[in-house]
Amino acid sequence: MARGNTRQRIQDVALELFAEQGYEKTSLREIAERLDVTKAALYYHFKTKEDIIVSLFEDLTQPIDDLIAWAEGQPRTLETKTEVLRRYQAALTGAEPLFRFMQENQATVRELSIGLTFKERLLTLVGLVQEPDLPMTDRVRCISALFTMHAGTFFMQNVEGDPEEKREALLEVAVDLVTQAQRGPGSSPQ
Amino acid sequence: MARGNTRQRIQDVALELFAEQGYEKTSLREIAERLDVTKAALYYHFKTKEDIIVSLFEDLTQPIDDLIAWAEGQPRTLETKTEVLRRYQAALTGAEPLFRFMQENQATVRELSIGLTFKERLLTLVGLVQEPDLPMTDRVRCISALFTMHAGTFFMQNVEGDPEEKREALLEVAVDLVTQAQRGPGSSPQ
Amino acid sequence: MARGNTRQRIQDVALELFAEQGYEKTSLREIAERLDVTKAALYYHFKTKEDIIVSLFEDLTQPIDDLIAWAEGQPRTLETKTEVLRRYQAALTGAEPLFRFMQENQATVRELSIGLTFKERLLTLVGLVQEPDLPMTDRVRCISALFTMHAGTFFMQNVEGDPEEKREALLEVAVDLVTQAQRGPGSSPQ
Amino acid sequence: MARGNTRQRIQDVALELFAEQGYEKTSLREIAERLDVTKAALYYHFKTKEDIIVSLFEDLTQPIDDLIAWAEGQPRTLETKTEVLRRYQAALTGAEPLFRFMQENQATVRELSIGLTFKERLLTLVGLVQEPDLPMTDRVRCISALFTMHAGTFFMQNVEGDPEEKREALLEVAVDLVTQAQRGPGSSPQ
DNA sequence: TATGAATGAGGGTTCATTCAT
DNA sequence: CATGAATGAACCCTCATTCAT
């Protein structure tokens, strides 16, 4: 019935299963069965199992690269930084299963070559919200800001409360951390 | 030569390989080969592959349970909370490979029954550094504090600087976050 | 651009690959890719993979059948025999890749039904250069004559020397063998 | 019942099937079934399918290396050369299925790394029955001598006659060729 | 304490082939 | 003439696990 969109359907089902059970524990047979096609059909659309996952990452990488590119063209003000955090959270929310998968399968992702690339991107992002030559404490604050949103997004699901409210709280704390780092040493509230 | 310590050696090698390559990608053959014994020998010491990993987690769980028990017997002052964070960081540092493994193989750990248990423990820990009925923002701060140390410990390896200094910075930021949360409602715009 | 010659191009590429890697190790995908068409396109020109190889053999069989037919119409003199060897060598040289393929993939060719046919043809050829009722030694000489050219053609590539000179030497030795067999029993140099 | 000899039995069955159907067309399933064991059992004894075939070749290589070593220690007389041929024929006869396999699966063997090695050995053998600086014709005679026995051994099965008698005839012709080459240029009966 | 030998299930991958368009 | 999409069968291989010794 549906046709021409098989590639997309493979990606969807694969992501769902990868996120649910992990990459290694998800077999191509499983993916194929859920799509009601043969394993061999998958190979018409993707050269290897790894190719499937890599294709998913490419879809993810783009928004982040866009964000980095945008930020690099802006003045490094608090407003820009806040906006970076806001957009990063949006990206996280928009591609939640993928990010969840990435967070929960780092050991796998690491061998994917794209894995390192992602860590680099995260470091780049950190660089964009922090001033140069900051004391270590403030650099940690910036890293913490990103992690708060990153990990928090997933961990907070175990916490009761309105999702929207939780998201806002995460962003607020992250912005707060970056703000404190912005003021630099000596200005932390006594 | 060495004798009676085979069980321990299996655990050591297993942890090392699990942390390096992930649980699913590490085969018993690999572990056995590195120990220069047969796969069958492993089965003398552990009933299944999962048993090996579970045994590792038990070694990890104890210190955290001790920490929780200790904290529950203390007054919930800032000093106590700071000490909780300090001790948690010590636990992290002392069992780094295991924590790293846990962080990078969540998808696997999740199915281990012990996995949920660990998330619960982390939530308990969060509860111990936060006052009841805190506004969402401050609850996020407490979560963030733990995550900062947790993820930071591993991520900071990609950042230049003296390890000791980095550790201290992580702790400081974490304590800072808890402190801010401590002041609780009334000090943040209500 | 080129048109109508696709069938020929398939044969060319197939032969090249079969000769290089063997029949079983050469996939239709490979052939198709090298021609920059789809696998399905091959099926427009050939009903099966085996059909491709059979078509190649047919092109080869003809010259040999012609040679046999010609020889059967000649008096069985030394001149005729020499000419048979000369023409056989010419056929070998002219269709080198195919003969090489045949020599190196006998196990495959054997199941091709055409395979037996070829061995028969070779035996027929042997019959044409040998007198009836020859002693075993002289029959071996005739077989040896054919083999010398056959295998020699390929093996001699590993030997240094001018190709033309090598070819002539092969023919000379083959003719020599047949000549010795011609003289029959009792005449071999004691 | 039988035990401890499984490795040997695998080799036997594998050789039989490889010789009969070719290497690529013989599946491990087939080998396993014929031995009434699981495919996995094969992998206990051999690391890969290729390993099986390589192990077969090693068993073959030894006698030839021995022959080469022996010949190199002898004076290069006609007697020695005759003995080389005789022993080579003995080796051929003793490991017939393997040689047959090798002859009929050259395309496969070629990629086996051991393949080239074998051609080298054959060239070495040729060197041992020929004087240095022989004219091309006589070098061809020496090559022809080896090929006569080599290919002849298998091809002669299609020829009627007592096997023993055929074998003797092959050897006689081979010795004859080497003898003619020995006398060198100018001595061949015109 | 350990090993040698084997198993059953399943993994990812490739192949020749088909057929509607 | 040719392609895009898919299939079914088979392939080699690896794994966790077992058990007699």
PDB file of N, CA and C in Angstrom, chain D residues 61-144:
ATOM      1  N   THR D  61      51.681 -29.495   1.257  1.00  0.00           N
ATOM      2  CA  THR D  61      52.898 -28.748   0.988  1.00  0.00           C
ATOM      3  C   THR D  61      54.139 -29.486   1.478  1.00  0.00           C
ATOM      4  N   GLN D  62      53.985 -30.132   2.617  1.00  0.00           N
ATOM      5  CA  GLN D  62      55.128 -30.769   3.250  1.00  0.00           C
ATOM      6  C   GLN D  62      55.868 -31.746   2.334  1.00  0.00           C
ATOM      7  N   PRO D  63      55.163 -32.726   1.772  1.00  0.00           N
ATOM      8  CA  PRO D  63      55.862 -33.699   0.912  1.00  0.00           C
ATOM      9  C   PRO D  63      56.600 -33.021  -0.239  1.00  0.00           C
ATOM     10  N   ILE D  64      55.993 -31.969  -0.781  1.00  0.00           N
ATOM     11  CA  ILE D  64      56.657 -31.301  -1.899  1.00  0.00           C
ATOM     12  C   ILE D  64      57.906 -30.570  -1.421  1.00  0.00           C
ATOM     13  N   ASP D  65      57.782 -29.930  -0.265  1.00  0.00           N
ATOM     14  CA  ASP D  65      58.960 -29.265   0.270  1.00  0.00           C
ATOM     15  C   ASP D  65      60.068 -30.273   0.558  1.00  0.00           C
ATOM     16  N   ASP D  66      59.669 -31.406   1.080  1.00  0.00           N
ATOM     17  CA  ASP D  66      60.651 -32.453   1.335  1.00  0.00           C
ATOM     18  C   ASP D  66      61.351 -32.847   0.039  1.00  0.00           C
ATOM     19  N   LEU D  67      60.537 -33.007  -0.985  1.00  0.00           N
ATOM     20  CA  LEU D  67      61.090 -33.398  -2.277  1.00  0.00           C
ATOM     21  C   LEU D  67      62.093 -32.349  -2.782  1.00  0.00           C
ATOM     22  N   ILE D  68      61.702 -31.092  -2.663  1.00  0.00           N
ATOM     23  CA  ILE D  68      62.591 -30.019  -3.111  1.00  0.00           C
ATOM     24  C   ILE D  68      63.898 -30.051  -2.316  1.00  0.00           C
ATOM     25  N   ALA D  69      63.749 -30.182  -1.009  1.00  0.00           N
ATOM     26  CA  ALA D  69      64.936 -30.197  -0.149  1.00  0.00           C
ATOM     27  C   ALA D  69      65.863 -31.355  -0.531  1.00  0.00           C
ATOM     28  N   TRP D  70      65.247 -32.498  -0.743  1.00  0.00           N
ATOM     29  CA  TRP D  70      66.051 -33.663  -1.104  1.00  0.00           C
ATOM     30  C   TRP D  70      66.799 -33.421  -2.416  1.00  0.00           C
ATOM     31  N   ALA D  71      66.061 -32.931  -3.407  1.00  0.00           N
ATOM     32  CA  ALA D  71      66.634 -32.747  -4.739  1.00  0.00           C
ATOM     33  C   ALA D  71      67.780 -31.740  -4.718  1.00  0.00           C
ATOM     34  N   GLU D  72      67.625 -30.734  -3.880  1.00  0.00           N
ATOM     35  CA  GLU D  72      68.662 -29.709  -3.846  1.00  0.00           C
ATOM     36  C   GLU D  72      69.973 -30.246  -3.286  1.00  0.00           C
ATOM     37  N   GLY D  73      69.866 -31.339  -2.546  1.00  0.00           N
ATOM     38  CA  GLY D  73      71.082 -31.918  -1.995  1.00  0.00           C
ATOM     39  C   GLY D  73      71.728 -32.965  -2.912  1.00  0.00           C
ATOM     40  N   GLN D  74      71.117 -33.203  -4.056  1.00  0.00           N
ATOM     41  CA  GLN D  74      71.626 -34.232  -4.967  1.00  0.00           C
ATOM     42  C   GLN D  74      72.364 -33.593  -6.148  1.00  0.00           C
ATOM     43  N   PRO D  75      73.253 -34.360  -6.757  1.00  0.00           N
ATOM     44  CA  PRO D  75      73.872 -33.878  -8.010  1.00  0.00           C
ATOM     45  C   PRO D  75      72.799 -33.828  -9.097  1.00  0.00           C
ATOM     46  N   ARG D  76      72.917 -32.835  -9.973  1.00  0.00           N
ATOM     47  CA  ARG D  76      71.838 -32.671 -10.954  1.00  0.00           C
ATOM     48  C   ARG D  76      72.006 -33.617 -12.149  1.00  0.00           C
ATOM     49  N   THR D  77      72.020 -34.887 -11.862  1.00  0.00           N
ATOM     50  CA  THR D  77      72.169 -35.870 -12.943  1.00  0.00           C
ATOM     51  C   THR D  77      70.811 -36.290 -13.471  1.00  0.00           C
ATOM     52  N   LEU D  78      70.841 -37.026 -14.544  1.00  0.00           N
ATOM     53  CA  LEU D  78      69.595 -37.548 -15.098  1.00  0.00           C
ATOM     54  C   LEU D  78      68.911 -38.456 -14.091  1.00  0.00           C
ATOM     55  N   GLU D  79      69.720 -39.207 -13.354  1.00  0.00           N
ATOM     56  CA  GLU D  79      69.123 -40.105 -12.369  1.00  0.00           C
ATOM     57  C   GLU D  79      68.324 -39.306 -11.322  1.00  0.00           C
ATOM     58  N   THR D  80      68.950 -38.245 -10.844  1.00  0.00           N
ATOM     59  CA  THR D  80      68.250 -37.419  -9.861  1.00  0.00           C
ATOM     60  C   THR D  80      66.940 -36.895 -10.432  1.00  0.00           C
ATOM     61  N   LYS D  81      67.032 -36.371 -11.635  1.00  0.00           N
ATOM     62  CA  LYS D  81      65.838 -35.782 -12.242  1.00  0.00           C
ATOM     63  C   LYS D  81      64.741 -36.827 -12.396  1.00  0.00           C
ATOM     64  N   THR D  82      65.146 -37.997 -12.855  1.00  0.00           N
ATOM     65  CA  THR D  82      64.164 -39.068 -12.989  1.00  0.00           C
ATOM     66  C   THR D  82      63.512 -39.364 -11.647  1.00  0.00           C
ATOM     67  N   GLU D  83      64.369 -39.390 -10.624  1.00  0.00           N
ATOM     68  CA  GLU D  83      63.833 -39.675  -9.300  1.00  0.00           C
ATOM     69  C   GLU D  83      62.885 -38.565  -8.845  1.00  0.00           C
ATOM     70  N   VAL D  84      63.198 -37.322  -9.179  1.00  0.00           N
ATOM     71  CA  VAL D  84      62.302 -36.211  -8.837  1.00  0.00           C
ATOM     72  C   VAL D  84      60.935 -36.436  -9.465  1.00  0.00           C
ATOM     73  N   LEU D  85      60.963 -36.776 -10.734  1.00  0.00           N
ATOM     74  CA  LEU D  85      59.698 -37.010 -11.423  1.00  0.00           C
ATOM     75  C   LEU D  85      58.942 -38.170 -10.792  1.00  0.00           C
ATOM     76  N   ARG D  86      59.658 -39.231 -10.509  1.00  0.00           N
ATOM     77  CA  ARG D  86      59.018 -40.405  -9.917  1.00  0.00           C
ATOM     78  C   ARG D  86      58.372 -40.018  -8.580  1.00  0.00           C
ATOM     79  N   ARG D  87      59.126 -39.310  -7.777  1.00  0.00           N
ATOM     80  CA  ARG D  87      58.592 -38.948  -6.463  1.00  0.00           C
ATOM     81  C   ARG D  87      57.431 -37.960  -6.578  1.00  0.00           C
ATOM     82  N   TYR D  88      57.543 -37.105  -7.545  1.00  0.00           N
ATOM     83  CA  TYR D  88      56.446 -36.152  -7.721  1.00  0.00           C
ATOM     84  C   TYR D  88      55.178 -36.904  -8.102  1.00  0.00           C
ATOM     85  N   GLN D  89      55.342 -37.864  -8.973  1.00  0.00           N
ATOM     86  CA  GLN D  89      54.179 -38.667  -9.345  1.00  0.00           C
ATOM     87  C   GLN D  89      53.607 -39.406  -8.134  1.00  0.00           C
ATOM     88  N   ALA D  90      54.516 -39.898  -7.300  1.00  0.00           N
ATOM     89  CA  ALA D  90      54.056 -40.585  -6.094  1.00  0.00           C
ATOM     90  C   ALA D  90      53.255 -39.631  -5.210  1.00  0.00           C
ATOM     91  N   ALA D  91      53.777 -38.421  -5.062  1.00  0.00           N
ATOM     92  CA  ALA D  91      53.059 -37.427  -4.257  1.00  0.00           C
ATOM     93  C   ALA D  91      51.683 -37.161  -4.857  1.00  0.00           C
ATOM     94  N   LEU D  92      51.655 -36.992  -6.163  1.00  0.00           N
ATOM     95  CA  LEU D  92      50.390 -36.758  -6.859  1.00  0.00           C
ATOM     96  C   LEU D  92      49.411 -37.884  -6.591  1.00  0.00           C
ATOM     97  N   THR D  93      49.890 -39.084  -6.746  1.00  0.00           N
ATOM     98  CA  THR D  93      49.010 -40.234  -6.580  1.00  0.00           C
ATOM     99  C   THR D  93      48.536 -40.358  -5.137  1.00  0.00           C
ATOM    100  N   GLY D  94      49.444 -40.070  -4.214  1.00  0.00           N
ATOM    101  CA  GLY D  94      49.101 -40.230  -2.808  1.00  0.00           C
ATOM    102  C   GLY D  94      48.104 -39.206  -2.296  1.00  0.00           C
ATOM    103  N   ALA D  95      48.099 -38.037  -2.906  1.00  0.00           N
ATOM    104  CA  ALA D  95      47.173 -37.002  -2.443  1.00  0.00           C
ATOM    105  C   ALA D  95      46.283 -36.561  -3.590  1.00  0.00           C
ATOM    106  N   GLU D  96      45.848 -37.553  -4.324  1.00  0.00           N
ATOM    107  CA  GLU D  96      45.098 -37.249  -5.530  1.00  0.00           C
ATOM    108  C   GLU D  96      43.932 -36.296  -5.337  1.00  0.00           C
ATOM    109  N   PRO D  97      43.041 -36.532  -4.391  1.00  0.00           N
ATOM    110  CA  PRO D  97      41.893 -35.638  -4.291  1.00  0.00           C
ATOM    111  C   PRO D  97      42.308 -34.188  -4.094  1.00  0.00           C
ATOM    112  N   LEU D  98      43.338 -34.001  -3.300  1.00  0.00           N
ATOM    113  CA  LEU D  98      43.775 -32.644  -3.037  1.00  0.00           C
ATOM    114  C   LEU D  98      44.336 -31.990  -4.291  1.00  0.00           C
ATOM    115  N   PHE D  99      45.155 -32.722  -5.025  1.00  0.00           N
ATOM    116  CA  PHE D  99      45.717 -32.152  -6.247  1.00  0.00           C
ATOM    117  C   PHE D  99      44.614 -31.891  -7.266  1.00  0.00           C
ATOM    118  N   ARG D 100      43.708 -32.842  -7.333  1.00  0.00           N
ATOM    119  CA  ARG D 100      42.586 -32.647  -8.245  1.00  0.00           C
ATOM    120  C   ARG D 100      41.840 -31.370  -7.861  1.00  0.00           C
ATOM    121  N   PHE D 101      41.571 -31.256  -6.580  1.00  0.00           N
ATOM    122  CA  PHE D 101      40.885 -30.053  -6.128  1.00  0.00           C
ATOM    123  C   PHE D 101      41.647 -28.807  -6.548  1.00  0.00           C
ATOM    124  N   MET D 102      42.942 -28.851  -6.318  1.00  0.00           N
ATOM    125  CA  MET D 102      43.757 -27.682  -6.621  1.00  0.00           C
ATOM    126  C   MET D 102      43.740 -27.341  -8.095  1.00  0.00           C
ATOM    127  N   GLN D 103      43.764 -28.391  -8.898  1.00  0.00           N
ATOM    128  CA  GLN D 103      43.784 -28.159 -10.329  1.00  0.00           C
ATOM    129  C   GLN D 103      42.449 -27.590 -10.806  1.00  0.00           C
ATOM    130  N   GLU D 104      41.402 -28.007 -10.159  1.00  0.00           N
ATOM    131  CA  GLU D 104      40.076 -27.632 -10.642  1.00  0.00           C
ATOM    132  C   GLU D 104      39.514 -26.388  -9.974  1.00  0.00           C
ATOM    133  N   ASN D 105      40.221 -25.874  -9.007  1.00  0.00           N
ATOM    134  CA  ASN D 105      39.723 -24.682  -8.312  1.00  0.00           C
ATOM    135  C   ASN D 105      40.792 -23.603  -8.220  1.00  0.00           C
ATOM    136  N   GLN D 106      41.530 -23.479  -9.282  1.00  0.00           N
ATOM    137  CA  GLN D 106      42.630 -22.525  -9.240  1.00  0.00           C
ATOM    138  C   GLN D 106      42.179 -21.110  -8.936  1.00  0.00           C
ATOM    139  N   ALA D 107      41.045 -20.748  -9.471  1.00  0.00           N
ATOM    140  CA  ALA D 107      40.562 -19.386  -9.235  1.00  0.00           C
ATOM    141  C   ALA D 107      40.379 -19.152  -7.747  1.00  0.00           C
ATOM    142  N   THR D 108      39.901 -20.154  -7.062  1.00  0.00           N
ATOM    143  CA  THR D 108      39.725 -20.044  -5.616  1.00  0.00           C
ATOM    144  C   THR D 108      41.061 -20.055  -4.910  1.00  0.00           C
ATOM    145  N   VAL D 109      41.864 -21.022  -5.276  1.00  0.00           N
ATOM    146  CA  VAL D 109      43.143 -21.209  -4.607  1.00  0.00           C
ATOM    147  C   VAL D 109      44.018 -19.972  -4.742  1.00  0.00           C
ATOM    148  N   ARG D 110      43.882 -19.325  -5.886  1.00  0.00           N
ATOM    149  CA  ARG D 110      44.711 -18.159  -6.145  1.00  0.00           C
ATOM    150  C   ARG D 110      44.615 -17.112  -5.035  1.00  0.00           C
ATOM    151  N   GLU D 111      43.423 -16.927  -4.477  1.00  0.00           N
ATOM    152  CA  GLU D 111      43.243 -15.910  -3.435  1.00  0.00           C
ATOM    153  C   GLU D 111      43.673 -16.425  -2.064  1.00  0.00           C
ATOM    154  N   LEU D 112      44.207 -17.613  -2.030  1.00  0.00           N
ATOM    155  CA  LEU D 112      44.452 -18.226  -0.733  1.00  0.00           C
ATOM    156  C   LEU D 112      45.856 -17.969  -0.216  1.00  0.00           C
ATOM    157  N   SER D 113      46.603 -17.175  -0.959  1.00  0.00           N
ATOM    158  CA  SER D 113      47.959 -16.800  -0.561  1.00  0.00           C
ATOM    159  C   SER D 113      48.865 -18.016  -0.671  1.00  0.00           C
ATOM    160  N   ILE D 114      48.304 -19.150  -0.299  1.00  0.00           N
ATOM    161  CA  ILE D 114      49.071 -20.378  -0.440  1.00  0.00           C
ATOM    162  C   ILE D 114      49.161 -20.729  -1.919  1.00  0.00           C
ATOM    163  N   GLY D 115      48.236 -20.173  -2.685  1.00  0.00           N
ATOM    164  CA  GLY D 115      48.177 -20.455  -4.114  1.00  0.00           C
ATOM    165  C   GLY D 115      49.456 -20.058  -4.825  1.00  0.00           C
ATOM    166  N   LEU D 116      49.847 -18.812  -4.642  1.00  0.00           N
ATOM    167  CA  LEU D 116      51.049 -18.324  -5.282  1.00  0.00           C
ATOM    168  C   LEU D 116      52.221 -19.190  -4.859  1.00  0.00           C
ATOM    169  N   THR D 117      52.231 -19.430  -3.580  1.00  0.00           N
ATOM    170  CA  THR D 117      53.270 -20.264  -3.026  1.00  0.00           C
ATOM    171  C   THR D 117      53.384 -21.583  -3.786  1.00  0.00           C
ATOM    172  N   PHE D 118      52.232 -22.115  -4.148  1.00  0.00           N
ATOM    173  CA  PHE D 118      52.282 -23.389  -4.832  1.00  0.00           C
ATOM    174  C   PHE D 118      52.879 -23.256  -6.229  1.00  0.00           C
ATOM    175  N   LYS D 119      52.471 -22.224  -6.919  1.00  0.00           N
ATOM    176  CA  LYS D 119      53.029 -21.997  -8.254  1.00  0.00           C
ATOM    177  C   LYS D 119      54.547 -21.843  -8.160  1.00  0.00           C
ATOM    178  N   GLU D 120      54.977 -21.148  -7.129  1.00  0.00           N
ATOM    179  CA  GLU D 120      56.411 -20.996  -6.932  1.00  0.00           C
ATOM    180  C   GLU D 120      57.090 -22.341  -6.748  1.00  0.00           C
ATOM    181  N   ARG D 121      56.444 -23.172  -5.973  1.00  0.00           N
ATOM    182  CA  ARG D 121      57.015 -24.496  -5.744  1.00  0.00           C
ATOM    183  C   ARG D 121      57.131 -25.271  -7.056  1.00  0.00           C
ATOM    184  N   LEU D 122      56.096 -25.131  -7.864  1.00  0.00           N
ATOM    185  CA  LEU D 122      56.123 -25.839  -9.133  1.00  0.00           C
ATOM    186  C   LEU D 122      57.272 -25.314  -9.993  1.00  0.00           C
ATOM    187  N   LEU D 123      57.440 -23.992  -9.966  1.00  0.00           N
ATOM    188  CA  LEU D 123      58.555 -23.404 -10.722  1.00  0.00           C
ATOM    189  C   LEU D 123      59.899 -23.897 -10.193  1.00  0.00           C
ATOM    190  N   THR D 124      59.975 -23.994  -8.887  1.00  0.00           N
ATOM    191  CA  THR D 124      61.204 -24.502  -8.285  1.00  0.00           C
ATOM    192  C   THR D 124      61.494 -25.914  -8.783  1.00  0.00           C
ATOM    193  N   LEU D 125      60.446 -26.710  -8.789  1.00  0.00           N
ATOM    194  CA  LEU D 125      60.571 -28.079  -9.257  1.00  0.00           C
ATOM    195  C   LEU D 125      61.058 -28.106 -10.709  1.00  0.00           C
ATOM    196  N   VAL D 126      60.474 -27.239 -11.511  1.00  0.00           N
ATOM    197  CA  VAL D 126      60.896 -27.142 -12.913  1.00  0.00           C
ATOM    198  C   VAL D 126      62.387 -26.821 -12.965  1.00  0.00           C
ATOM    199  N   GLY D 127      62.792 -25.889 -12.126  1.00  0.00           N
ATOM    200  CA  GLY D 127      64.197 -25.515 -12.098  1.00  0.00           C
ATOM    201  C   GLY D 127      65.100 -26.688 -11.769  1.00  0.00           C
ATOM    202  N   LEU D 128      64.569 -27.604 -10.990  1.00  0.00           N
ATOM    203  CA  LEU D 128      65.394 -28.723 -10.540  1.00  0.00           C
ATOM    204  C   LEU D 128      65.603 -29.788 -11.612  1.00  0.00           C
ATOM    205  N   VAL D 129      64.722 -29.790 -12.598  1.00  0.00           N
ATOM    206  CA  VAL D 129      64.911 -30.793 -13.656  1.00  0.00           C
ATOM    207  C   VAL D 129      65.480 -30.180 -14.934  1.00  0.00           C
ATOM    208  N   GLN D 130      65.808 -28.908 -14.871  1.00  0.00           N
ATOM    209  CA  GLN D 130      66.350 -28.302 -16.089  1.00  0.00           C
ATOM    210  C   GLN D 130      67.710 -27.666 -15.810  1.00  0.00           C
ATOM    211  N   GLU D 131      68.578 -27.747 -16.818  1.00  0.00           N
ATOM    212  CA  GLU D 131      69.886 -27.090 -16.709  1.00  0.00           C
ATOM    213  C   GLU D 131      69.683 -25.588 -16.856  1.00  0.00           C
ATOM    214  N   PRO D 132      70.624 -24.825 -16.298  1.00  0.00           N
ATOM    215  CA  PRO D 132      70.523 -23.375 -16.498  1.00  0.00           C
ATOM    216  C   PRO D 132      70.840 -23.017 -17.958  1.00  0.00           C
ATOM    217  N   ASP D 133      70.347 -21.891 -18.403  1.00  0.00           N
ATOM    218  CA  ASP D 133      70.665 -21.375 -19.735  1.00  0.00           C
ATOM    219  C   ASP D 133      70.279 -22.310 -20.872  1.00  0.00           C
ATOM    220  N   LEU D 134      69.219 -23.032 -20.667  1.00  0.00           N
ATOM    221  CA  LEU D 134      68.713 -23.878 -21.734  1.00  0.00           C
ATOM    222  C   LEU D 134      67.974 -23.017 -22.749  1.00  0.00           C
ATOM    223  N   PRO D 135      67.970 -23.418 -24.009  1.00  0.00           N
ATOM    224  CA  PRO D 135      67.140 -22.708 -24.979  1.00  0.00           C
ATOM    225  C   PRO D 135      65.660 -22.870 -24.608  1.00  0.00           C
ATOM    226  N   MET D 136      64.863 -21.937 -25.064  1.00  0.00           N
ATOM    227  CA  MET D 136      63.448 -21.917 -24.684  1.00  0.00           C
ATOM    228  C   MET D 136      62.773 -23.267 -24.923  1.00  0.00           C
ATOM    229  N   THR D 137      63.071 -23.873 -26.052  1.00  0.00           N
ATOM    230  CA  THR D 137      62.422 -25.147 -26.375  1.00  0.00           C
ATOM    231  C   THR D 137      62.652 -26.188 -25.292  1.00  0.00           C
ATOM    232  N   ASP D 138      63.854 -26.231 -24.795  1.00  0.00           N
ATOM    233  CA  ASP D 138      64.133 -27.242 -23.784  1.00  0.00           C
ATOM    234  C   ASP D 138      63.542 -26.874 -22.436  1.00  0.00           C
ATOM    235  N   ARG D 139      63.446 -25.591 -22.200  1.00  0.00           N
ATOM    236  CA  ARG D 139      62.778 -25.192 -20.955  1.00  0.00           C
ATOM    237  C   ARG D 139      61.313 -25.602 -21.025  1.00  0.00           C
ATOM    238  N   VAL D 140      60.740 -25.411 -22.189  1.00  0.00           N
ATOM    239  CA  VAL D 140      59.351 -25.838 -22.363  1.00  0.00           C
ATOM    240  C   VAL D 140      59.239 -27.337 -22.116  1.00  0.00           C
ATOM    241  N   ARG D 141      60.229 -28.093 -22.560  1.00  0.00           N
ATOM    242  CA  ARG D 141      60.172 -29.541 -22.370  1.00  0.00           C
ATOM    243  C   ARG D 141      60.100 -29.899 -20.889  1.00  0.00           C
ATOM    244  N   CYS D 142      60.838 -29.191 -20.097  1.00  0.00           N
ATOM    245  CA  CYS D 142      60.831 -29.484 -18.669  1.00  0.00           C
ATOM    246  C   CYS D 142      59.480 -29.130 -18.040  1.00  0.00           C
ATOM    247  N   ILE D 143      58.989 -27.976 -18.432  1.00  0.00           N
ATOM    248  CA  ILE D 143      57.655 -27.597 -17.940  1.00  0.00           C
ATOM    249  C   ILE D 143      56.640 -28.639 -18.387  1.00  0.00           C
ATOM    250  N   SER D 144      56.762 -29.004 -19.638  1.00  0.00           N
ATOM    251  CA  SER D 144      55.838 -29.981 -20.192  1.00  0.00           C
ATOM    252  C   SER D 144      55.908 -31.300 -19.432  1.00  0.00           C
TER     253      SER D 144
END
